[in-house]
Coordinates of C-alpha atoms and ligand atoms in Angstrom, one line a residue:
M1 CA 3.1 21.1 -13.3
S2 CA 0.0 21.6 -16.1
Q3 CA -3.2 19.8 -15.4
K4 CA -2.6 17.1 -17.7
M5 CA 0.4 16.5 -16.6
S6 CA -0.7 15.8 -13.0
Q7 CA -3.6 13.6 -14.1
K8 CA -0.9 11.8 -15.9
M9 CA 1.5 11.7 -12.6
F10 CA -1.6 10.5 -10.5
Q11 CA -2.5 7.5 -13.3
N12 CA 1.4 6.8 -13.2
N13 CA 1.9 6.4 -9.3
F14 CA -1.9 4.6 -9.1
S15 CA -1.1 2.1 -11.6
R16 CA 2.2 1.4 -9.8
N17 CA 0.9 0.4 -6.8
M18 CA -1.6 -1.5 -8.4
L19 CA 0.6 -3.3 -10.8
T20 CA 2.6 -3.9 -7.5
R21 CA -0.2 -5.3 -5.8
R22 CA -1.5 -7.2 -8.9
K23 CA 1.5 -9.4 -8.5
F24 CA 0.6 -10.3 -5.6
L25 CA -2.6 -10.8 -6.1
Y26 CA -2.9 -14.8 -7.0
S27 CA 0.4 -15.7 -5.5
L28 CA 0.1 -19.2 -3.3
G29 CA 3.8 -19.6 -3.0
A30 CA 5.2 -22.7 -3.8
L31 CA 1.5 -24.0 -5.0
T32 CA 2.0 -21.9 -8.2
A33 CA 5.6 -23.0 -9.3
M34 CA 4.0 -26.5 -8.8
G35 CA 0.8 -26.0 -10.6
T36 CA 2.2 -23.7 -13.6
V37 CA 4.2 -26.8 -15.0
F38 CA 1.3 -28.7 -14.9
L39 CA -1.7 -26.1 -15.8
G40 CA -0.2 -22.7 -17.0
K41 CA 0.0 -19.6 -15.2
D42 CA -3.5 -18.1 -17.2
E43 CA -5.3 -21.3 -15.7
L44 CA -3.8 -21.5 -12.6
K45 CA -4.8 -17.4 -11.9
R46 CA -8.1 -18.7 -13.1
Q47 CA -8.2 -21.7 -11.0
Q48 CA -7.5 -20.1 -7.7
V49 CA -9.8 -17.1 -8.2
L50 CA -12.7 -19.8 -9.1
A51 CA -12.1 -21.5 -6.0
L52 CA -13.0 -18.1 -4.1
D53 CA -16.4 -18.2 -5.7
D54 CA -19.1 -19.7 -3.8
P55 CA -22.7 -19.6 -4.9
N56 CA -24.1 -20.0 -1.8
A57 CA -22.4 -18.2 0.4
E58 CA -24.8 -16.3 3.1
Y59 CA -23.1 -13.2 2.3
I60 CA -25.1 -12.9 -1.1
K61 CA -28.1 -13.6 0.2
Y62 CA -30.3 -10.5 -0.1
P63 CA -31.7 -9.4 3.1
G64 CA -34.8 -7.2 2.9
D65 CA -35.3 -3.5 1.6
T66 CA -34.0 -1.5 4.8
S67 CA -31.7 0.8 3.3
L68 CA -27.6 0.5 3.6
K69 CA -27.8 4.2 6.0
Q70 CA -30.6 2.6 8.0
R71 CA -28.5 -0.3 8.5
A72 CA -25.5 1.7 9.3
R73 CA -27.1 3.7 11.1
N74 CA -28.8 1.1 13.9
K75 CA -24.9 0.6 15.1
N76 CA -24.1 3.8 15.4
L77 CA -21.9 4.0 12.3
I78 CA -22.5 6.1 9.4
F79 CA -22.5 5.0 5.4
G80 CA -22.6 7.2 2.6
A81 CA -20.6 7.5 -0.8
A82 CA -18.1 10.0 -3.3
I83 CA -20.2 11.6 -6.4
R84 CA -19.1 13.6 -8.8
Y85 CA -21.9 16.8 -9.3
D86 CA -22.5 16.1 -13.0
Q87 CA -23.5 12.8 -12.5
L88 CA -25.9 13.8 -9.8
S89 CA -27.3 16.5 -11.0
K90 CA -28.3 15.1 -14.1
D91 CA -29.3 12.1 -13.5
K92 CA -32.4 11.8 -11.7
E93 CA -32.5 8.0 -10.6
Y94 CA -29.0 7.6 -9.5
A95 CA -29.7 10.9 -7.0
Q96 CA -32.7 8.9 -6.1
S97 CA -30.4 5.9 -5.2
V98 CA -28.2 8.5 -3.9
S99 CA -30.5 9.4 -1.2
K100 CA -32.0 6.5 -0.6
E101 CA -28.7 4.9 0.5
C102 CA -26.4 7.7 1.7
G103 CA -26.3 9.5 5.3
I104 CA -23.0 11.2 3.9
L105 CA -22.8 12.4 1.2
V106 CA -18.7 13.4 -0.1
P107 CA -18.3 15.5 -3.4
E108 CA -15.8 13.5 -6.0
W109 CA -14.9 16.5 -7.7
G110 CA -16.2 19.3 -6.2
L111 CA -13.5 20.1 -3.6
K112 CA -10.2 19.7 -4.9
W113 CA -8.4 22.6 -6.2
S114 CA -8.7 21.5 -10.0
V115 CA -10.7 18.6 -11.6
Y116 CA -11.5 20.3 -15.3
P117 CA -14.1 21.4 -15.6
Y118 CA -15.2 21.8 -11.6
I119 CA -12.3 24.2 -10.8
L120 CA -12.8 25.5 -7.5
R121 CA -9.4 27.8 -7.9
P122 CA -10.1 29.2 -11.6
T123 CA -7.3 31.9 -11.1
P124 CA -4.6 32.6 -8.7
E125 CA -7.0 35.2 -6.2
T126 CA -10.8 33.5 -7.2
F127 CA -13.0 30.7 -5.7
D128 CA -15.7 29.0 -7.9
F129 CA -18.2 27.0 -5.3
T130 CA -21.0 26.4 -7.6
A131 CA -20.4 22.5 -7.5
A132 CA -19.2 22.4 -3.8
D133 CA -22.6 24.4 -3.1
W134 CA -24.6 22.2 -5.1
M135 CA -23.9 18.9 -3.1
L136 CA -23.8 20.4 -0.3
Y137 CA -27.6 21.6 -0.9
F138 CA -28.2 18.5 -2.1
A139 CA -27.2 16.6 1.2
R140 CA -28.6 18.9 3.6
M141 CA -32.1 18.3 1.7
Y142 CA -31.9 14.3 2.0
H143 CA -30.7 15.0 5.5
M144 CA -27.3 13.9 4.7
K145 CA -24.2 14.8 5.9
F146 CA -21.1 16.6 3.8
R147 CA -18.2 15.4 4.0
G148 CA -15.0 17.6 2.1
H149 CA -12.6 16.1 -0.2
T150 CA -9.4 17.1 -0.1
L151 CA -7.5 20.3 0.9
V152 CA -4.3 19.6 0.5
W153 CA -3.1 17.2 -2.4
H154 CA 0.1 17.1 -4.7
L155 CA -2.5 16.5 -7.5
S156 CA -5.6 18.1 -9.3
L157 CA -4.4 21.2 -9.0
P158 CA -4.7 24.3 -11.3
D159 CA -2.7 25.0 -14.4
W160 CA -1.6 28.5 -13.2
F161 CA 0.1 26.6 -10.2
E162 CA 3.0 25.3 -11.1
N163 CA 4.1 28.9 -12.4
T164 CA 2.5 31.0 -9.6
V165 CA 3.1 29.3 -6.2
N166 CA 6.9 28.9 -5.0
S167 CA 8.3 28.7 -1.4
Q168 CA 8.2 32.9 -0.8
N169 CA 4.0 32.5 -1.0
A170 CA 3.4 28.9 -0.6
R171 CA 2.6 29.6 3.1
T172 CA 0.2 32.8 2.1
F173 CA -1.9 30.6 -0.6
L174 CA -2.2 27.3 1.7
E175 CA -3.7 29.8 4.7
Q176 CA -5.7 31.7 1.7
H177 CA -7.0 28.5 0.8
I178 CA -8.1 26.2 3.5
K179 CA -9.6 29.6 5.4
T180 CA -11.4 30.3 2.9
V181 CA -13.0 27.1 1.8
V182 CA -13.3 25.4 5.1
R183 CA -14.6 28.5 6.8
R184 CA -17.0 28.6 3.8
Y185 CA -18.5 25.9 5.0
K186 CA -18.1 25.9 9.1
G187 CA -20.7 23.9 10.8
R188 CA -22.1 22.1 7.7
V189 CA -19.1 19.7 7.7
H190 CA -18.6 16.5 9.1
S191 CA -15.2 15.7 8.5
W192 CA -12.7 16.9 6.2
D193 CA -9.6 15.3 4.5
V194 CA -6.9 18.2 5.5
V195 CA -4.1 16.5 3.9
N196 CA -4.7 13.5 1.1
E197 CA -2.0 11.1 0.1
A198 CA 1.2 12.6 1.8
I199 CA 2.9 9.0 1.7
E200 CA 5.2 8.0 -0.9
I201 CA 7.8 5.5 0.4
T202 CA 9.9 5.4 -3.1
D203 CA 10.0 8.9 -3.1
G204 CA 13.1 8.2 -0.5
H205 CA 12.7 10.6 2.5
P206 CA 13.5 9.2 5.5
D207 CA 9.8 9.6 6.7
G208 CA 8.5 8.4 3.7
L209 CA 6.9 11.7 2.8
R210 CA 5.9 12.4 -1.2
K211 CA 7.8 14.6 -2.4
T212 CA 5.1 17.5 -2.9
P213 CA 5.3 21.0 -4.1
W214 CA 4.2 21.9 -0.4
L215 CA 6.7 19.4 1.0
E216 CA 9.2 20.7 -1.4
F217 CA 8.3 24.8 0.1
L218 CA 7.2 24.1 3.5
G219 CA 9.1 21.4 4.6
E220 CA 7.6 18.7 6.5
D221 CA 5.3 20.3 9.1
Y222 CA 3.4 21.6 6.0
I223 CA 1.0 18.7 7.2
E224 CA 0.6 20.2 10.8
L225 CA 0.4 23.4 9.7
A226 CA -2.8 22.5 8.0
F227 CA -4.2 20.9 10.1
R228 CA -4.0 23.7 12.6
L229 CA -5.3 26.1 10.2
A230 CA -8.2 23.9 9.2
H231 CA -9.2 23.5 12.7
E232 CA -8.8 27.0 13.2
A233 CA -11.4 27.8 10.6
D234 CA -14.1 25.3 11.4
P235 CA -13.0 23.7 15.1
K236 CA -16.2 21.2 15.1
A237 CA -15.3 19.4 11.5
I238 CA -13.4 16.1 11.9
L239 CA -10.3 16.2 10.9
V240 CA -8.6 13.7 8.5
Y241 CA -5.4 11.9 7.1
N242 CA -6.4 10.1 4.3
D243 CA -4.5 7.5 2.3
Y244 CA -4.5 4.7 0.5
G245 CA -2.5 0.9 0.2
L246 CA -2.6 0.2 4.4
E247 CA -4.9 -2.3 3.1
Y248 CA -2.7 -5.2 1.9
D249 CA -0.2 -7.7 3.6
I250 CA 2.6 -7.0 0.9
A251 CA 5.8 -5.4 1.8
E252 CA 4.9 -1.9 -0.1
D253 CA 1.6 -1.6 1.9
E254 CA 3.5 -2.9 5.2
A255 CA 5.5 -0.2 4.6
K256 CA 3.5 2.9 3.9
R257 CA 1.5 1.7 7.2
N258 CA 4.6 1.8 9.1
A259 CA 5.1 5.4 7.6
V260 CA 1.1 6.6 8.9
L261 CA 1.8 5.1 11.9
K262 CA 5.5 7.4 12.5
L263 CA 2.9 10.4 11.0
L264 CA 0.2 10.4 13.0
K265 CA 2.2 9.5 16.3
R266 CA 4.3 12.7 15.4
L267 CA 0.9 14.8 14.9
K268 CA -0.4 13.5 18.1
S269 CA 2.8 13.9 20.0
R270 CA 3.0 18.3 18.8
G271 CA -0.9 18.8 20.1
A272 CA -1.7 18.9 16.4
P273 CA -5.7 19.1 15.6
I274 CA -6.0 15.6 13.9
H275 CA -9.0 13.6 14.8
A276 CA -9.2 10.2 12.5
L277 CA -7.2 8.6 9.9
G278 CA -8.8 8.0 6.3
I279 CA -8.0 4.5 4.9
Q280 CA -8.9 4.7 1.2
S281 CA -9.9 1.0 0.4
H282 CA -9.6 0.6 -3.7
L283 CA -9.2 -3.0 -3.2
D284 CA -9.0 -6.2 -5.8
A285 CA -11.2 -8.4 -5.8
G286 CA -10.4 -11.9 -4.9
G287 CA -6.7 -10.7 -3.6
T288 CA -5.4 -13.5 -1.6
N289 CA -3.3 -10.9 0.3
F290 CA -5.6 -9.2 2.5
N291 CA -4.4 -11.1 6.4
P292 CA -7.0 -9.8 8.7
K293 CA -4.5 -10.3 11.9
K294 CA -1.9 -7.7 9.6
F295 CA -5.2 -5.1 9.3
R296 CA -6.6 -5.6 12.7
D297 CA -3.3 -5.0 14.4
F298 CA -2.9 -2.1 12.1
L299 CA -6.1 -0.9 13.3
A300 CA -6.0 -1.1 16.9
E301 CA -2.8 0.8 17.1
V302 CA -4.7 3.8 15.4
A303 CA -7.5 3.7 17.2
D304 CA -5.1 3.5 20.5
M305 CA -3.6 7.4 19.6
G306 CA -7.0 8.0 20.4
L307 CA -8.0 8.3 16.3
D308 CA -11.0 7.4 14.8
I309 CA -11.2 5.7 11.8
M310 CA -13.1 6.0 8.7
I311 CA -13.5 4.0 5.5
T312 CA -13.6 6.9 3.0
E313 CA -13.2 5.3 -0.6
L314 CA -13.9 1.7 -1.0
D315 CA -14.6 -0.2 -3.6
V316 CA -13.2 -3.5 -5.2
A317 CA -11.8 -3.9 -8.9
D318 CA -13.1 -6.7 -10.7
T319 CA -10.3 -5.7 -13.6
D320 CA -8.7 -9.7 -13.3
L321 CA -11.6 -11.5 -12.6
P322 CA -12.9 -13.6 -15.2
K323 CA -15.9 -12.2 -17.5
D324 CA -18.9 -14.3 -16.4
I325 CA -21.0 -10.9 -14.3
E326 CA -22.3 -13.3 -11.9
I327 CA -19.3 -15.5 -10.5
R328 CA -17.7 -11.7 -10.9
D329 CA -20.3 -10.8 -8.5
R330 CA -20.1 -13.1 -6.0
I331 CA -16.0 -12.4 -6.3
V332 CA -16.4 -8.7 -5.6
A333 CA -19.3 -9.2 -2.5
K334 CA -16.7 -11.5 -0.7
T335 CA -14.4 -9.3 -1.3
Y336 CA -16.5 -6.3 0.5
S337 CA -17.2 -9.2 3.2
D338 CA -14.1 -10.4 4.2
Y339 CA -12.9 -6.4 4.4
L340 CA -16.1 -5.3 6.4
K341 CA -16.0 -7.8 8.6
V342 CA -12.6 -7.4 10.1
A343 CA -13.2 -3.2 9.8
L344 CA -16.1 -3.4 11.4
E345 CA -14.6 -5.4 14.6
Q346 CA -12.6 -2.5 15.5
P347 CA -14.8 -0.1 17.2
A348 CA -12.9 3.2 16.4
V349 CA -14.3 2.9 12.7
T350 CA -16.9 5.1 12.9
T351 CA -17.8 5.5 8.9
V352 CA -17.9 4.0 5.6
I353 CA -18.0 5.3 2.2
T354 CA -17.8 4.1 -0.8
W355 CA -15.9 5.7 -4.5
G356 CA -19.5 6.3 -6.2
L357 CA -22.5 4.2 -5.6
S358 CA -23.7 2.5 -9.5
D359 CA -21.8 0.7 -12.0
K360 CA -22.8 3.2 -13.9
Y361 CA -20.5 5.9 -12.9
T362 CA -16.6 4.4 -11.5
W363 CA -13.1 6.1 -11.8
L364 CA -12.2 2.4 -12.4
N365 CA -13.1 2.4 -16.1
E366 CA -10.6 4.7 -16.7
F367 CA -7.9 4.1 -14.4
Y368 CA -8.1 0.7 -14.3
P369 CA -9.7 -1.6 -17.3
R370 CA -9.7 -5.2 -17.9
S371 CA -8.1 -6.0 -20.8
D372 CA -11.4 -7.7 -22.4
G373 CA -12.8 -4.5 -22.7
A374 CA -15.5 -5.8 -20.8
L375 CA -16.8 -2.8 -18.5
L376 CA -16.1 -3.1 -14.3
R377 CA -18.7 -4.1 -12.1
P378 CA -16.9 -2.9 -8.5
L379 CA -19.7 -0.9 -6.9
L380 CA -22.7 -1.6 -5.2
L381 CA -25.6 -1.1 -7.5
D382 CA -26.1 -2.5 -11.4
R383 CA -26.2 0.0 -14.1
N384 CA -29.8 0.1 -14.0
G385 CA -29.9 0.8 -10.6
Q386 CA -30.3 -2.2 -9.2
R387 CA -29.1 -3.6 -6.2
K388 CA -25.9 -6.3 -6.6
F389 CA -24.4 -8.9 -4.4
A390 CA -22.4 -6.7 -3.2
W391 CA -24.6 -4.4 -2.1
N392 CA -26.0 -7.6 0.0
A393 CA -22.7 -8.2 1.8
I394 CA -22.1 -4.4 3.1
A395 CA -25.8 -4.7 4.1
R396 CA -25.0 -7.8 5.9
A397 CA -21.6 -6.7 7.5
F398 CA -23.2 -3.7 8.6
D399 CA -26.2 -5.9 10.4
A400 CA -23.8 -8.4 12.0
A401 CA -21.1 -5.1 13.5
P402 CA -20.7 -4.9 16.9
S403 CA -23.0 -1.6 17.6
R404 CA -20.5 1.5 18.9
Ligands
9MR501 O1 -12.4 9.8 -8.9 C1 -11.7 10.7 -9.0 C2 -11.6 10.5 -10.1 O2 -12.9 11.2 -10.7 C3 -10.6 11.8 -10.3 O3 -10.4 11.9 -11.8 C4 -9.1 12.0 -9.9 C5 -8.4 13.1 -9.5 O4 -8.9 14.0 -9.4 O5 -9.5 11.5 -8.3 C6 -10.2 10.4 -8.3 O6 -10.0 9.8 -7.0 C7 -9.5 9.7 -6.2 C8 -9.3 10.5 -5.1 O7 -9.4 12.0 -5.0 C9 -8.3 10.4 -3.8 N1 -7.9 8.7 -3.8 C10 -7.7 7.8 -5.1 C11 -9.4 8.5 -5.9 C12 -9.6 7.4 -6.8 O8 -8.2 7.9 -7.9

């Protein structure tokens, strides 16, 4: 699979997931059917979303200047963000905001096998650590923890992968990759996303495993093998299984939650060195299908296995909200607030990481754009680095969280 194809596949898989989810976004059952007769579908949707908007809500009020990393720390939580090397190294103001707010830093690109132009694996024999090294240097300079994303994924693989890796040599490649990368940062990484997005129910595998080159070449045990190799290379790092589509009360997410629980149980019962579940948390603004009880129960089941939980890629897409900026910002803030309130009630949740920090830089403009062409506002700071309602909501969620 070429770099372009894998990007395309990434896009297709991801938007398929988002689209199915969006079908549920405004569902209000029978009311919807009745309402459409009088109002028209679009107008009804608009009104349902507007009904969520509360200009006097507590969560949007500015709670004072203390940074998010400090508020998190006060509760023994960790807060941080995933940031791209090019953005961090070129944009001084952005770098300042990142160092001010974040207690942990994740390279959004530099530790994947290949995201052009940051190719960690330029050839089958070589590694280029320029981007990741710089990110680690930045993190250490500002006393931030550093997090690795990701060792084993079916996407962002280099062009040479398809014609080079096969069932005879896959194990050697996996071993060489994990040993080299994890050893290089040994003792300096808080946690590693060892395996990313290994479940895809629609691929039809009996355990819900995604059809990836690793599954094809090494069989189901590639996941356990990856965790064992990572643990050998850095025994102190927290090792994480990371996935999306676990958050909502829709059939698709329910099936995925069950498959993830099954995978985690299997790994634990075999004594694999897995320490945490990463719940990506790419949320839809104003989604009505977040069910606190279902989500709470899921978190409790994971915690009962003795695993920690990390919120690893939190952002809130305002793709389908009305255009008015204040309304959008308030509903995005409400979405953060409702979600974090439930997540932080669970003491096993140790870490909250957002996928980006400022609306100036977000993957969502490219992957999940608005139909009116307006730029998205899914993050905590606006394009000028000013704190938004979403920042207030997260700050307040940390302040209200029980201490760990
Ligand atoms: O945000 C990332 C985007 O810039 C990359 O092009 C893409 C492919 O490497 O990956 C995006 O990050 C994804 C993360 O690695 C895994 N979960 C979904 C994230 C958002 O798409």
